[in-house]
Amino acid sequence: ALRDEIPALLNNHASKKIAELALTFEEFLAQAKPNLQLQKTKTRALLHGHCHQKAFDAVRPIEEVLSWVEGLQVTTIETSCCGMAGAFGYGADTYETSMKMANVSLLPAVRESEPDDLIIADGTSCRCQIYDGTHRTAKHVAVVLDSYLEKRNPIH
């Protein structure tokens, strides 16, 4: 919204400046390059990029951030829209179309993955579509990173 819709609606300098400064979570991390202490793993993961991430070439920062987890083998699923598009997939008149879209490549890739493979998707609607179509729970990148952070004892 900050990069596309607001500047298009307002068409002023302030909204365009905000659009230039807006970052996704992963873009922020990729630029900041924090020194995260991450545990190693031998886990495979499938990554589904949200439509807005694809539109703004913001999938590469996700892949970069996930590469910081040593041993995490990430495969990006080549997909179009998951078919949900907000509430589109929940409409009685659009449900069938939504599922057809999801079944082109996203849902088959998730179904063919191993039960221990991580499924990663930042989009809330994407995660709902994945769950509804496969009964697999996809996780946001922030949740995945948190699960690999080396936990330290809090200061008392």
PDB file of C-alpha atoms in Angstrom:
ATOM      1  CA  ALA A   1       0.000   0.000   0.000  1.00  0.00           C
ATOM      2  CA  LEU A   2       2.775   2.455   0.902  1.00  0.00           C
ATOM      3  CA  ARG A   3       4.698   1.745  -2.297  1.00  0.00           C
ATOM      4  CA  ASP A   4       1.877   1.542  -4.788  1.00  0.00           C
ATOM      5  CA  GLU A   5      -1.682   2.397  -3.767  1.00  0.00           C
ATOM      6  CA  ILE A   6      -1.107   5.490  -1.595  1.00  0.00           C
ATOM      7  CA  PRO A   7       1.200   7.259  -4.108  1.00  0.00           C
ATOM      8  CA  ALA A   8      -1.240   6.423  -6.914  1.00  0.00           C
ATOM      9  CA  LEU A   9      -4.203   7.764  -4.935  1.00  0.00           C
ATOM     10  CA  LEU A  10      -2.587  10.894  -3.487  1.00  0.00           C
ATOM     11  CA  ASN A  11      -0.118  11.628  -6.288  1.00  0.00           C
ATOM     12  CA  ASN A  12       1.949  14.011  -4.164  1.00  0.00           C
ATOM     13  CA  HIS A  13       5.580  14.410  -3.134  1.00  0.00           C
ATOM     14  CA  ALA A  14       5.080  13.176   0.438  1.00  0.00           C
ATOM     15  CA  SER A  15       3.444   9.896  -0.592  1.00  0.00           C
ATOM     16  CA  LYS A  16       6.144   9.293  -3.221  1.00  0.00           C
ATOM     17  CA  LYS A  17       8.870   9.915  -0.614  1.00  0.00           C
ATOM     18  CA  ILE A  18       7.222   7.441   1.767  1.00  0.00           C
ATOM     19  CA  ALA A  19       7.033   4.901  -1.073  1.00  0.00           C
ATOM     20  CA  GLU A  20      10.789   5.255  -1.641  1.00  0.00           C
ATOM     21  CA  LEU A  21      11.484   4.602   2.048  1.00  0.00           C
ATOM     22  CA  ALA A  22       9.063   1.702   2.627  1.00  0.00           C
ATOM     23  CA  LEU A  23      10.678  -1.708   3.123  1.00  0.00           C
ATOM     24  CA  THR A  24       9.406  -5.189   3.741  1.00  0.00           C
ATOM     25  CA  PHE A  25      10.624  -6.987   6.867  1.00  0.00           C
ATOM     26  CA  GLU A  26      13.135  -8.995   4.843  1.00  0.00           C
ATOM     27  CA  GLU A  27      14.341  -5.994   2.828  1.00  0.00           C
ATOM     28  CA  PHE A  28      15.026  -4.195   6.113  1.00  0.00           C
ATOM     29  CA  LEU A  29      17.001  -7.169   7.464  1.00  0.00           C
ATOM     30  CA  ALA A  30      18.910  -7.642   4.199  1.00  0.00           C
ATOM     31  CA  GLN A  31      19.986  -3.987   4.303  1.00  0.00           C
ATOM     32  CA  ALA A  32      20.702  -3.861   8.047  1.00  0.00           C
ATOM     33  CA  LYS A  33      22.480  -7.241   8.110  1.00  0.00           C
ATOM     34  CA  PRO A  34      22.100  -7.725  11.875  1.00  0.00           C
ATOM     35  CA  ASN A  35      24.461 -10.148  13.562  1.00  0.00           C
ATOM     36  CA  LEU A  36      21.917 -12.842  14.345  1.00  0.00           C
ATOM     37  CA  GLN A  37      23.131 -15.890  16.213  1.00  0.00           C
ATOM     38  CA  LEU A  38      21.254 -18.635  14.355  1.00  0.00           C
ATOM     39  CA  GLN A  39      21.295 -22.348  15.026  1.00  0.00           C
ATOM     40  CA  LYS A  40      22.347 -24.719  12.253  1.00  0.00           C
ATOM     41  CA  THR A  41      19.859 -27.115  10.738  1.00  0.00           C
ATOM     42  CA  LYS A  42      19.426 -29.803   8.113  1.00  0.00           C
ATOM     43  CA  THR A  43      15.918 -28.774   7.164  1.00  0.00           C
ATOM     44  CA  ARG A  44      14.358 -28.315   3.751  1.00  0.00           C
ATOM     45  CA  ALA A  45      11.920 -25.498   3.136  1.00  0.00           C
ATOM     46  CA  LEU A  46       9.561 -24.393   0.399  1.00  0.00           C
ATOM     47  CA  LEU A  47       9.118 -20.643  -0.037  1.00  0.00           C
ATOM     48  CA  HIS A  48       6.038 -19.044  -1.577  1.00  0.00           C
ATOM     49  CA  GLY A  49       6.347 -15.337  -2.333  1.00  0.00           C
ATOM     50  CA  HIS A  50       3.304 -13.126  -1.835  1.00  0.00           C
ATOM     51  CA  CYS A  51       2.056 -11.297  -4.941  1.00  0.00           C
ATOM     52  CA  HIS A  52       3.196  -7.890  -3.664  1.00  0.00           C
ATOM     53  CA  GLN A  53       6.653  -9.314  -2.918  1.00  0.00           C
ATOM     54  CA  LYS A  54       6.909 -10.600  -6.478  1.00  0.00           C
ATOM     55  CA  ALA A  55       5.621  -7.325  -7.927  1.00  0.00           C
ATOM     56  CA  PHE A  56       8.320  -5.347  -6.118  1.00  0.00           C
ATOM     57  CA  ASP A  57      11.138  -7.877  -6.621  1.00  0.00           C
ATOM     58  CA  ALA A  58      11.137  -8.495  -2.867  1.00  0.00           C
ATOM     59  CA  VAL A  59      11.502 -12.283  -2.967  1.00  0.00           C
ATOM     60  CA  ARG A  60      15.295 -12.119  -3.306  1.00  0.00           C
ATOM     61  CA  PRO A  61      15.694 -10.431   0.104  1.00  0.00           C
ATOM     62  CA  ILE A  62      13.622 -13.249   1.616  1.00  0.00           C
ATOM     63  CA  GLU A  63      15.936 -15.814   0.042  1.00  0.00           C
ATOM     64  CA  GLU A  64      18.967 -13.877   1.319  1.00  0.00           C
ATOM     65  CA  VAL A  65      17.680 -13.675   4.885  1.00  0.00           C
ATOM     66  CA  LEU A  66      16.778 -17.369   4.909  1.00  0.00           C
ATOM     67  CA  SER A  67      20.281 -18.201   3.623  1.00  0.00           C
ATOM     68  CA  TRP A  68      21.623 -16.950   6.951  1.00  0.00           C
ATOM     69  CA  VAL A  69      20.299 -20.146   8.571  1.00  0.00           C
ATOM     70  CA  GLU A  70      23.180 -22.513   7.861  1.00  0.00           C
ATOM     71  CA  GLY A  71      21.911 -25.805   6.430  1.00  0.00           C
ATOM     72  CA  LEU A  72      18.401 -24.559   5.628  1.00  0.00           C
ATOM     73  CA  GLN A  73      17.775 -25.705   2.062  1.00  0.00           C
ATOM     74  CA  VAL A  74      15.240 -23.294   0.589  1.00  0.00           C
ATOM     75  CA  THR A  75      13.442 -23.918  -2.694  1.00  0.00           C
ATOM     76  CA  THR A  76      11.318 -21.085  -4.017  1.00  0.00           C
ATOM     77  CA  ILE A  77       8.089 -22.375  -5.516  1.00  0.00           C
ATOM     78  CA  GLU A  78       7.552 -20.814  -8.937  1.00  0.00           C
ATOM     79  CA  THR A  79       3.966 -19.649  -8.636  1.00  0.00           C
ATOM     80  CA  SER A  80       1.628 -16.911  -9.632  1.00  0.00           C
ATOM     81  CA  CYS A  81      -0.980 -15.747  -7.125  1.00  0.00           C
ATOM     82  CA  CYS A  82      -1.949 -18.344  -4.526  1.00  0.00           C
ATOM     83  CA  GLY A  83      -5.534 -17.749  -5.596  1.00  0.00           C
ATOM     84  CA  MET A  84      -6.712 -16.224  -2.358  1.00  0.00           C
ATOM     85  CA  ALA A  85      -6.055 -12.521  -3.082  1.00  0.00           C
ATOM     86  CA  GLY A  86      -7.365 -11.288   0.245  1.00  0.00           C
ATOM     87  CA  ALA A  87     -10.876 -12.678   0.616  1.00  0.00           C
ATOM     88  CA  PHE A  88     -11.303 -13.661  -3.058  1.00  0.00           C
ATOM     89  CA  GLY A  89     -10.892 -17.360  -2.287  1.00  0.00           C
ATOM     90  CA  TYR A  90     -13.597 -17.311   0.351  1.00  0.00           C
ATOM     91  CA  GLY A  91     -16.328 -16.004  -1.950  1.00  0.00           C
ATOM     92  CA  ALA A  92     -18.955 -18.562  -2.942  1.00  0.00           C
ATOM     93  CA  ASP A  93     -18.765 -17.326  -6.536  1.00  0.00           C
ATOM     94  CA  THR A  94     -14.939 -17.220  -6.671  1.00  0.00           C
ATOM     95  CA  TYR A  95     -13.899 -20.234  -4.576  1.00  0.00           C
ATOM     96  CA  GLU A  96     -13.583 -22.618  -7.535  1.00  0.00           C
ATOM     97  CA  THR A  97     -11.406 -20.171  -9.497  1.00  0.00           C
ATOM     98  CA  SER A  98      -9.289 -19.580  -6.416  1.00  0.00           C
ATOM     99  CA  MET A  99      -8.620 -23.291  -5.950  1.00  0.00           C
ATOM    100  CA  LYS A 100      -7.823 -23.737  -9.649  1.00  0.00           C
ATOM    101  CA  MET A 101      -5.198 -21.008  -9.336  1.00  0.00           C
ATOM    102  CA  ALA A 102      -3.731 -22.567  -6.200  1.00  0.00           C
ATOM    103  CA  ASN A 103      -3.630 -25.996  -7.801  1.00  0.00           C
ATOM    104  CA  VAL A 104      -1.538 -24.860 -10.774  1.00  0.00           C
ATOM    105  CA  SER A 105       1.747 -25.083  -8.855  1.00  0.00           C
ATOM    106  CA  LEU A 106       1.536 -23.948  -5.215  1.00  0.00           C
ATOM    107  CA  LEU A 107      -0.626 -26.622  -3.640  1.00  0.00           C
ATOM    108  CA  PRO A 108       0.885 -29.521  -5.637  1.00  0.00           C
ATOM    109  CA  ALA A 109       4.387 -28.461  -4.505  1.00  0.00           C
ATOM    110  CA  VAL A 110       3.268 -28.339  -0.878  1.00  0.00           C
ATOM    111  CA  ARG A 111       1.489 -31.696  -1.155  1.00  0.00           C
ATOM    112  CA  GLU A 112       4.597 -33.299  -2.685  1.00  0.00           C
ATOM    113  CA  SER A 113       6.879 -31.987   0.072  1.00  0.00           C
ATOM    114  CA  GLU A 114       7.954 -34.102   3.001  1.00  0.00           C
ATOM    115  CA  PRO A 115       5.999 -33.733   6.265  1.00  0.00           C
ATOM    116  CA  ASP A 116       9.102 -32.304   8.019  1.00  0.00           C
ATOM    117  CA  ASP A 117       9.757 -29.698   5.322  1.00  0.00           C
ATOM    118  CA  LEU A 118       9.043 -26.120   6.349  1.00  0.00           C
ATOM    119  CA  ILE A 119       6.503 -24.210   4.313  1.00  0.00           C
ATOM    120  CA  ILE A 120       7.236 -20.485   4.328  1.00  0.00           C
ATOM    121  CA  ALA A 121       4.837 -17.780   3.184  1.00  0.00           C
ATOM    122  CA  ASP A 122       4.648 -14.207   4.452  1.00  0.00           C
ATOM    123  CA  GLY A 123       1.168 -13.459   3.138  1.00  0.00           C
ATOM    124  CA  THR A 124      -1.676 -14.096   5.571  1.00  0.00           C
ATOM    125  CA  SER A 125      -4.030 -14.988   2.739  1.00  0.00           C
ATOM    126  CA  CYS A 126      -1.360 -17.239   1.216  1.00  0.00           C
ATOM    127  CA  ARG A 127      -0.949 -19.100   4.512  1.00  0.00           C
ATOM    128  CA  CYS A 128      -4.731 -19.537   4.744  1.00  0.00           C
ATOM    129  CA  GLN A 129      -4.886 -20.886   1.181  1.00  0.00           C
ATOM    130  CA  ILE A 130      -2.027 -23.310   1.848  1.00  0.00           C
ATOM    131  CA  TYR A 131      -3.701 -24.582   5.005  1.00  0.00           C
ATOM    132  CA  ASP A 132      -7.151 -24.823   3.435  1.00  0.00           C
ATOM    133  CA  GLY A 133      -5.779 -26.674   0.396  1.00  0.00           C
ATOM    134  CA  THR A 134      -3.260 -28.981   2.087  1.00  0.00           C
ATOM    135  CA  HIS A 135      -3.776 -28.855   5.875  1.00  0.00           C
ATOM    136  CA  ARG A 136      -0.119 -27.762   6.145  1.00  0.00           C
ATOM    137  CA  THR A 137       0.774 -24.739   8.254  1.00  0.00           C
ATOM    138  CA  ALA A 138       2.973 -22.217   6.476  1.00  0.00           C
ATOM    139  CA  LYS A 139       5.094 -19.884   8.581  1.00  0.00           C
ATOM    140  CA  HIS A 140       6.074 -16.237   8.181  1.00  0.00           C
ATOM    141  CA  VAL A 141       9.816 -15.619   7.762  1.00  0.00           C
ATOM    142  CA  ALA A 142       9.905 -13.800  11.125  1.00  0.00           C
ATOM    143  CA  VAL A 143       8.576 -16.929  12.853  1.00  0.00           C
ATOM    144  CA  VAL A 144      11.103 -19.111  11.026  1.00  0.00           C
ATOM    145  CA  LEU A 145      14.009 -16.857  12.016  1.00  0.00           C
ATOM    146  CA  ASP A 146      12.781 -16.735  15.606  1.00  0.00           C
ATOM    147  CA  SER A 147      12.744 -20.531  15.747  1.00  0.00           C
ATOM    148  CA  TYR A 148      16.445 -20.609  14.778  1.00  0.00           C
ATOM    149  CA  LEU A 149      17.646 -17.808  17.065  1.00  0.00           C
ATOM    150  CA  GLU A 150      19.985 -19.083  19.720  1.00  0.00           C
ATOM    151  CA  LYS A 151      18.077 -18.503  22.919  1.00  0.00           C
ATOM    152  CA  ARG A 152      19.997 -16.776  25.674  1.00  0.00           C
ATOM    153  CA  ASN A 153      19.135 -16.539  29.350  1.00  0.00           C
ATOM    154  CA  PRO A 154      17.413 -13.259  30.157  1.00  0.00           C
ATOM    155  CA  ILE A 155      19.195 -10.801  32.460  1.00  0.00           C
ATOM    156  CA  HIS A 156      17.802 -10.988  36.005  1.00  0.00           C
TER     157      HIS A 156
END
